[in-house]
Coordinates of C-alpha atoms in Angstrom, one line a residue:
X14 CA 22.2 -3.2 -1.5
X15 CA 24.0 -2.6 -4.8
X16 CA 21.3 -0.9 -6.8
X17 CA 22.3 -0.4 -10.4
X18 CA 24.4 2.6 -9.4
X19 CA 25.4 3.4 -13.0
X20 CA 21.8 3.8 -13.9
X21 CA 21.1 5.8 -10.8
X22 CA 23.9 8.3 -11.5
X23 CA 22.7 8.6 -15.1
X24 CA 19.1 9.2 -13.9
X25 CA 20.2 12.1 -11.7
X26 CA 20.9 14.0 -14.8
X27 CA 17.1 14.3 -15.2
X28 CA 16.9 16.3 -12.0
X29 CA 14.8 19.3 -12.3
X30 CA 15.9 20.2 -15.7
X31 CA 14.6 17.3 -17.8
X32 CA 16.8 18.7 -20.6
X33 CA 16.7 15.6 -22.7
X34 CA 13.0 15.9 -23.0
X35 CA 10.7 18.4 -24.7
X36 CA 9.0 19.0 -21.3
X37 CA 10.6 21.4 -18.8
X38 CA 10.3 18.8 -16.0
X39 CA 10.1 15.0 -16.0
X40 CA 8.5 13.0 -13.2
X41 CA 9.3 9.3 -13.3
X42 CA 6.4 7.7 -11.3
X43 CA 7.3 4.1 -10.4
X44 CA 5.0 1.6 -8.7
X45 CA 4.8 -2.2 -8.2
X46 CA 1.2 -3.1 -9.0
X47 CA -0.7 -3.5 -12.2
X48 CA -1.9 -0.6 -14.3
X49 CA -5.6 -1.7 -13.8
X50 CA -5.5 -1.5 -10.0
X51 CA -6.9 1.5 -8.1
X52 CA -3.3 2.7 -7.6
X53 CA -2.4 2.1 -11.3
X54 CA -5.5 4.0 -12.5
X55 CA -4.9 6.9 -10.1
X56 CA -1.3 7.2 -11.3
X57 CA -2.5 7.5 -14.9
X58 CA -5.1 10.0 -13.8
X59 CA -2.5 12.1 -12.1
X60 CA -0.3 12.0 -15.2
X61 CA -3.3 13.2 -17.3
X62 CA -4.1 16.1 -15.0
X63 CA -0.5 17.2 -14.5
X64 CA 0.4 17.2 -18.2
X65 CA -2.9 19.0 -19.2
X66 CA -2.8 21.6 -16.5
X67 CA 0.9 22.5 -16.9
X68 CA 0.3 22.6 -20.7
X69 CA 3.1 20.1 -21.3
X70 CA 5.7 21.8 -19.0
X71 CA 5.6 18.6 -16.9
X72 CA 5.7 15.1 -18.3
X73 CA 4.8 12.2 -16.0
X74 CA 6.2 8.8 -17.0
X75 CA 4.4 6.0 -15.2
X76 CA 6.2 2.7 -14.7
X77 CA 3.8 0.0 -13.3
X78 CA 4.3 -3.6 -12.2
X79 CA 7.9 -3.2 -10.9
X80 CA 9.2 -2.4 -14.3
X81 CA 12.0 -0.3 -12.8
X82 CA 12.3 -1.3 -9.2
X83 CA 11.0 -3.9 -6.8
X84 CA 9.6 -3.2 -3.3
X85 CA 12.9 -3.1 -1.5
X86 CA 14.7 -1.0 -4.2
X87 CA 12.2 1.7 -5.0
X88 CA 12.6 3.9 -1.9
X89 CA 16.4 3.9 -2.3
X90 CA 15.9 4.8 -5.9
X91 CA 13.7 7.8 -4.9
X92 CA 16.1 9.1 -2.3
X93 CA 19.0 8.9 -4.9
X94 CA 16.9 10.7 -7.5
X95 CA 16.6 7.9 -10.0
X96 CA 12.8 8.3 -9.8
X97 CA 10.9 11.3 -8.6
X98 CA 7.6 9.8 -7.4
X99 CA 6.4 6.6 -5.8
X100 CA 3.3 5.4 -4.1
X101 CA 4.6 2.6 -1.8
X102 CA 2.4 0.8 0.7
X103 CA 2.5 2.4 4.1
X104 CA 4.3 -0.6 5.6
X105 CA 7.4 0.3 3.6
X106 CA 8.3 3.3 5.8
X107 CA 8.9 1.2 8.9
X108 CA 12.2 -0.2 7.6
X109 CA 13.1 3.3 6.6
X110 CA 13.0 4.3 10.2
X111 CA 9.5 5.8 10.3
X112 CA 8.0 3.0 12.4
X113 CA 4.9 5.1 13.2
X114 CA 3.5 4.3 9.8
X115 CA 3.1 0.6 10.9
X116 CA 0.1 1.8 12.9
X117 CA -1.8 1.3 9.6
X118 CA -0.9 -2.4 9.7
X119 CA -2.6 -3.1 13.0
X120 CA -5.4 -5.6 12.5
X121 CA -8.9 -4.3 12.8
X122 CA -7.9 -0.8 13.9
X123 CA -10.2 0.6 11.2
X124 CA -13.6 -0.9 10.6
X125 CA -14.5 1.1 7.6
X126 CA -13.3 3.8 5.2
X127 CA -15.0 6.6 7.2
X128 CA -12.8 5.8 10.3
X129 CA -9.8 5.5 8.1
X130 CA -10.2 8.8 6.4
X131 CA -10.6 10.6 9.7
X132 CA -6.9 9.7 10.2
X133 CA -5.4 9.9 6.7
X134 CA -7.2 13.1 5.8
X135 CA -6.8 14.7 9.1
X136 CA -4.0 16.2 11.2
X137 CA -2.6 12.7 12.3
X138 CA -2.1 11.7 8.7
X139 CA -0.3 15.0 7.8
X140 CA 1.9 14.8 10.9
X141 CA 3.0 11.3 9.9
X142 CA 3.9 12.5 6.3
X143 CA 6.0 15.3 7.8
X144 CA 8.2 12.7 9.5
X145 CA 9.5 11.7 6.0
X146 CA 11.1 15.0 5.2
X147 CA 14.3 14.3 7.2
X148 CA 14.8 11.4 4.9
X149 CA 14.7 13.5 1.8
X150 CA 11.1 12.5 1.0
X151 CA 8.1 14.8 0.7
X152 CA 4.7 13.2 1.4
X153 CA 1.8 14.4 -0.8
X154 CA -1.2 12.3 -0.2
X155 CA -2.7 9.0 1.0
X156 CA -4.3 6.7 -1.6
X157 CA -6.6 3.8 -0.6
X158 CA -6.4 0.4 -1.9
X159 CA -8.7 -1.5 0.4
X160 CA -9.2 -4.0 3.2
X161 CA -7.3 -7.3 3.0
X162 CA -8.6 -10.8 2.8
X163 CA -6.7 -14.0 3.6
X164 CA -6.1 -16.7 1.0
X165 CA -4.6 -20.2 1.0
X166 CA -5.1 -23.7 -0.5
X167 CA -7.2 -24.8 2.5
X168 CA -10.3 -23.2 4.0
X169 CA -9.6 -20.5 6.6
X170 CA -12.7 -20.2 8.8
X171 CA -11.0 -19.8 12.2
X172 CA -7.6 -18.8 13.6
X173 CA -6.8 -22.5 14.2
X174 CA -6.9 -23.1 10.4
X175 CA -3.7 -21.0 10.0
X176 CA -1.5 -23.2 12.2
X177 CA 1.8 -24.0 10.5
X178 CA 0.9 -22.2 7.2
X179 CA 3.6 -20.1 5.5
X180 CA 2.0 -16.8 4.8
X181 CA 3.5 -14.2 2.5
X182 CA 3.6 -10.6 3.9
X183 CA 5.3 -7.4 3.0
X184 CA 8.1 -6.2 5.3
X185 CA 6.5 -5.1 8.6
X186 CA 7.1 -6.1 12.2
X187 CA 3.4 -5.6 12.9
X188 CA 2.4 -8.0 10.1
X189 CA 4.9 -10.5 11.3
X190 CA 3.3 -10.4 14.7
X191 CA -0.2 -10.6 13.1
X192 CA 0.7 -13.8 11.3
X193 CA 2.4 -15.4 14.4
X194 CA -0.7 -14.6 16.5
X195 CA -2.6 -16.9 14.1
X196 CA -0.1 -19.7 14.6
X197 CA 1.3 -19.3 11.1
X198 CA 4.8 -18.5 9.8
X199 CA 5.4 -15.1 8.3
X200 CA 7.3 -15.0 5.0
X201 CA 8.5 -11.5 3.9
X202 CA 8.6 -11.4 0.1
X203 CA 8.5 -8.9 -2.7
X204 CA 5.1 -8.4 -4.2
X205 CA 6.3 -9.2 -7.7
X206 CA 7.6 -12.6 -6.5
X207 CA 4.4 -13.7 -4.7
X208 CA 2.5 -15.3 -7.6
X209 CA 5.3 -17.7 -8.4
X210 CA 5.9 -18.5 -4.7
X211 CA 2.2 -19.4 -4.3
X212 CA 2.3 -21.4 -7.5
X213 CA 5.3 -23.4 -6.5
X214 CA 4.3 -23.9 -2.9
X215 CA 7.2 -21.8 -1.5
X216 CA 4.4 -20.1 0.5
X217 CA 0.9 -21.4 1.3
X218 CA -1.1 -18.2 1.4
X219 CA -1.1 -14.5 1.7
X220 CA -3.2 -11.4 2.4
X221 CA -4.3 -8.9 -0.1
X222 CA -7.2 -6.6 -1.1
X223 CA -9.2 -8.4 -3.9
X224 CA -7.9 -6.0 -6.6
X225 CA -4.3 -7.1 -6.0
X226 CA -5.3 -10.7 -5.8
X227 CA -7.2 -10.6 -9.1
X228 CA -4.8 -8.4 -11.2
X229 CA -1.8 -10.5 -10.1
X230 CA -3.7 -13.7 -10.9
X231 CA -3.1 -15.0 -7.4
X232 CA -6.7 -16.4 -7.4
X233 CA -5.5 -18.9 -10.0
X234 CA -3.1 -20.4 -7.5
X235 CA -5.2 -20.0 -4.3
X236 CA -8.2 -22.3 -3.8
X237 CA -9.8 -20.5 -0.9
X238 CA -10.2 -16.9 0.3
X239 CA -11.9 -15.6 3.5
X240 CA -13.2 -12.0 3.5
X241 CA -11.8 -11.1 6.9
X242 CA -11.3 -7.4 6.1
X243 CA -8.8 -7.7 8.9
X244 CA -6.3 -5.0 7.8
X245 CA -5.9 -2.0 5.6
X246 CA -3.6 -1.6 2.6
X247 CA -3.0 1.9 1.5
X248 CA -0.3 4.0 0.0
X249 CA 1.5 7.3 0.5
X250 CA 2.3 9.2 -2.7
X251 CA 5.8 10.6 -2.2
X252 CA 8.3 12.6 -4.1
X253 CA 12.0 13.3 -3.9
X254 CA 12.1 16.4 -1.7
X255 CA 15.1 18.0 -3.4
X256 CA 13.3 17.6 -6.8
X257 CA 10.0 18.9 -5.5
X258 CA 11.6 21.9 -3.7
X259 CA 13.4 22.8 -6.9
X260 CA 10.3 23.1 -9.0
X261 CA 8.9 26.7 -9.6
X262 CA 6.2 27.6 -7.1
X263 CA 3.6 27.9 -9.8
X264 CA 4.3 24.4 -11.1
X265 CA 4.2 23.0 -7.6
X266 CA 0.8 24.6 -7.0
X267 CA -0.6 23.1 -10.2
X268 CA 0.8 19.6 -9.3
X269 CA -0.6 19.9 -5.8
X270 CA -4.1 20.6 -7.3
X271 CA -3.7 17.6 -9.7
X272 CA -2.6 15.4 -6.8
X273 CA -5.6 16.5 -4.7
X274 CA -8.0 15.6 -7.6
X275 CA -6.2 12.3 -8.3
X276 CA -6.5 11.4 -4.6
X277 CA -10.2 12.0 -4.6
X278 CA -10.4 9.8 -7.7
X279 CA -8.2 7.1 -6.2
X280 CA -10.2 6.9 -3.0
X281 CA -13.5 7.0 -4.8
X282 CA -12.8 4.1 -7.0
X283 CA -10.9 1.9 -4.5
X284 CA -13.9 0.4 -2.7
X285 CA -15.9 -0.2 -5.9
X286 CA -12.9 -1.8 -7.6
X287 CA -12.3 -4.2 -4.8
X288 CA -16.0 -5.1 -4.5
X289 CA -16.1 -5.7 -8.3
X290 CA -12.8 -7.7 -8.3
X291 CA -14.0 -9.9 -5.4
X292 CA -17.1 -10.7 -7.5
X293 CA -14.8 -11.5 -10.5
X294 CA -12.7 -13.9 -8.3
X295 CA -15.8 -15.6 -7.2
X296 CA -17.2 -15.9 -10.7
X297 CA -13.9 -17.4 -12.0
X298 CA -14.7 -20.5 -10.0
X299 CA -11.0 -20.9 -9.2
X300 CA -11.2 -19.6 -5.6
X301 CA -13.9 -20.4 -3.1
X302 CA -14.9 -17.1 -1.3
X303 CA -16.0 -17.5 2.3
X304 CA -17.8 -14.8 4.3
X305 CA -17.2 -15.3 8.0
X306 CA -20.2 -15.2 10.4
X307 CA -20.3 -12.6 13.1
X308 CA -19.0 -15.1 15.6
X309 CA -16.2 -16.2 13.3
X310 CA -15.2 -12.5 12.8
X311 CA -15.2 -12.0 16.5
X312 CA -12.9 -15.0 16.9
X313 CA -10.4 -13.4 14.4
X314 CA -10.6 -10.1 16.3
X315 CA -10.0 -11.9 19.6
X316 CA -6.9 -13.5 18.1
X317 CA -5.5 -10.4 16.4
X318 CA -6.3 -7.4 18.5
X319 CA -3.7 -8.2 21.1
X320 CA -1.1 -7.3 18.4
X321 CA -2.0 -3.7 19.2
X322 CA -0.6 -3.9 22.7
X323 CA 2.4 -6.0 21.6
X324 CA 3.4 -3.3 19.1
X325 CA 2.8 -0.3 21.4
X326 CA 6.5 0.1 22.1
X327 CA 7.5 0.0 18.5
X328 CA 4.8 2.2 17.0
X329 CA 4.2 4.5 20.0
X330 CA 1.3 4.0 22.4
X331 CA 0.5 7.7 22.2
X332 CA -0.2 7.5 18.4
X333 CA -2.3 4.3 18.8
X334 CA -4.4 6.0 21.5
X335 CA -4.8 9.1 19.3
X336 CA -6.2 7.0 16.5
X337 CA -8.5 5.2 19.0
X338 CA -9.8 8.6 20.0
X339 CA -10.3 9.8 16.4
X340 CA -12.1 6.7 15.3
X341 CA -14.0 5.7 18.4
X342 CA -12.3 2.3 18.4
X343 CA -12.1 0.3 21.6
X344 CA -9.9 -2.8 21.8
X345 CA -12.6 -4.7 23.7

């Protein structure tokens, strides 16, 4: 991909020096969602803590809503040094060669945040982040968004209702298999392009946590949503490794502390934000919200859990089994 190389080369001049700025070090933090999402708020909170605690030695410039780069561009931009920090969804690392991260895309592998955090805040999560270092990326933390719901312009009460629908997903072989298992057609598309695609009928539906659905106004172009909570959407906060390693040790220590506190903040607000935003979507009257019965939820699980076995060879059966053991999950 030809990625504005002139701009990239110019951006490299920021490097560690940040000489054109009053601060000693400039961190460009780019992300693709709105500022008033859990991720957007956490990025701003990290900026506040980092700048306060370093007494202005570090300046964090946050660029939300794909202002700088879209989904497919941002990781390349980070590796080239055009930006220093990102918080991409975990599915983005599969195309980069770290297929193990697609384990987070497996449907129904986590039933709640407690099970999830046993993985993201434990040794499995840290081991996965370490796999990014060979690609010039340093993983700092996991940030929650939430559990996804399906939406479309027709009611989605059973797997049979998905047959033939074009469903937007982010790039992930696991998500492609998930959608095919429902009899629908997966359509990989940048997040920033999804609203227009839904509005114009290029795609029929999608999956998102409520916070993304509301802040991108997708509920205005989707008549129905079903609270399946079938999959997790989370992020890894990452930095350009060369930039990070070039920071003075005392600055890294301060930023590590700021990131830890920002992560606690992000994960604390994520569930509440999604609950609140689901209520706002319902109150808008533009999207009918459907809560599946226990039997209907079981039918979705029956249709989707076989994706785990189909993806074993891609993700690694050993990793999947480690997560089962950690969470107490049983495919049956």
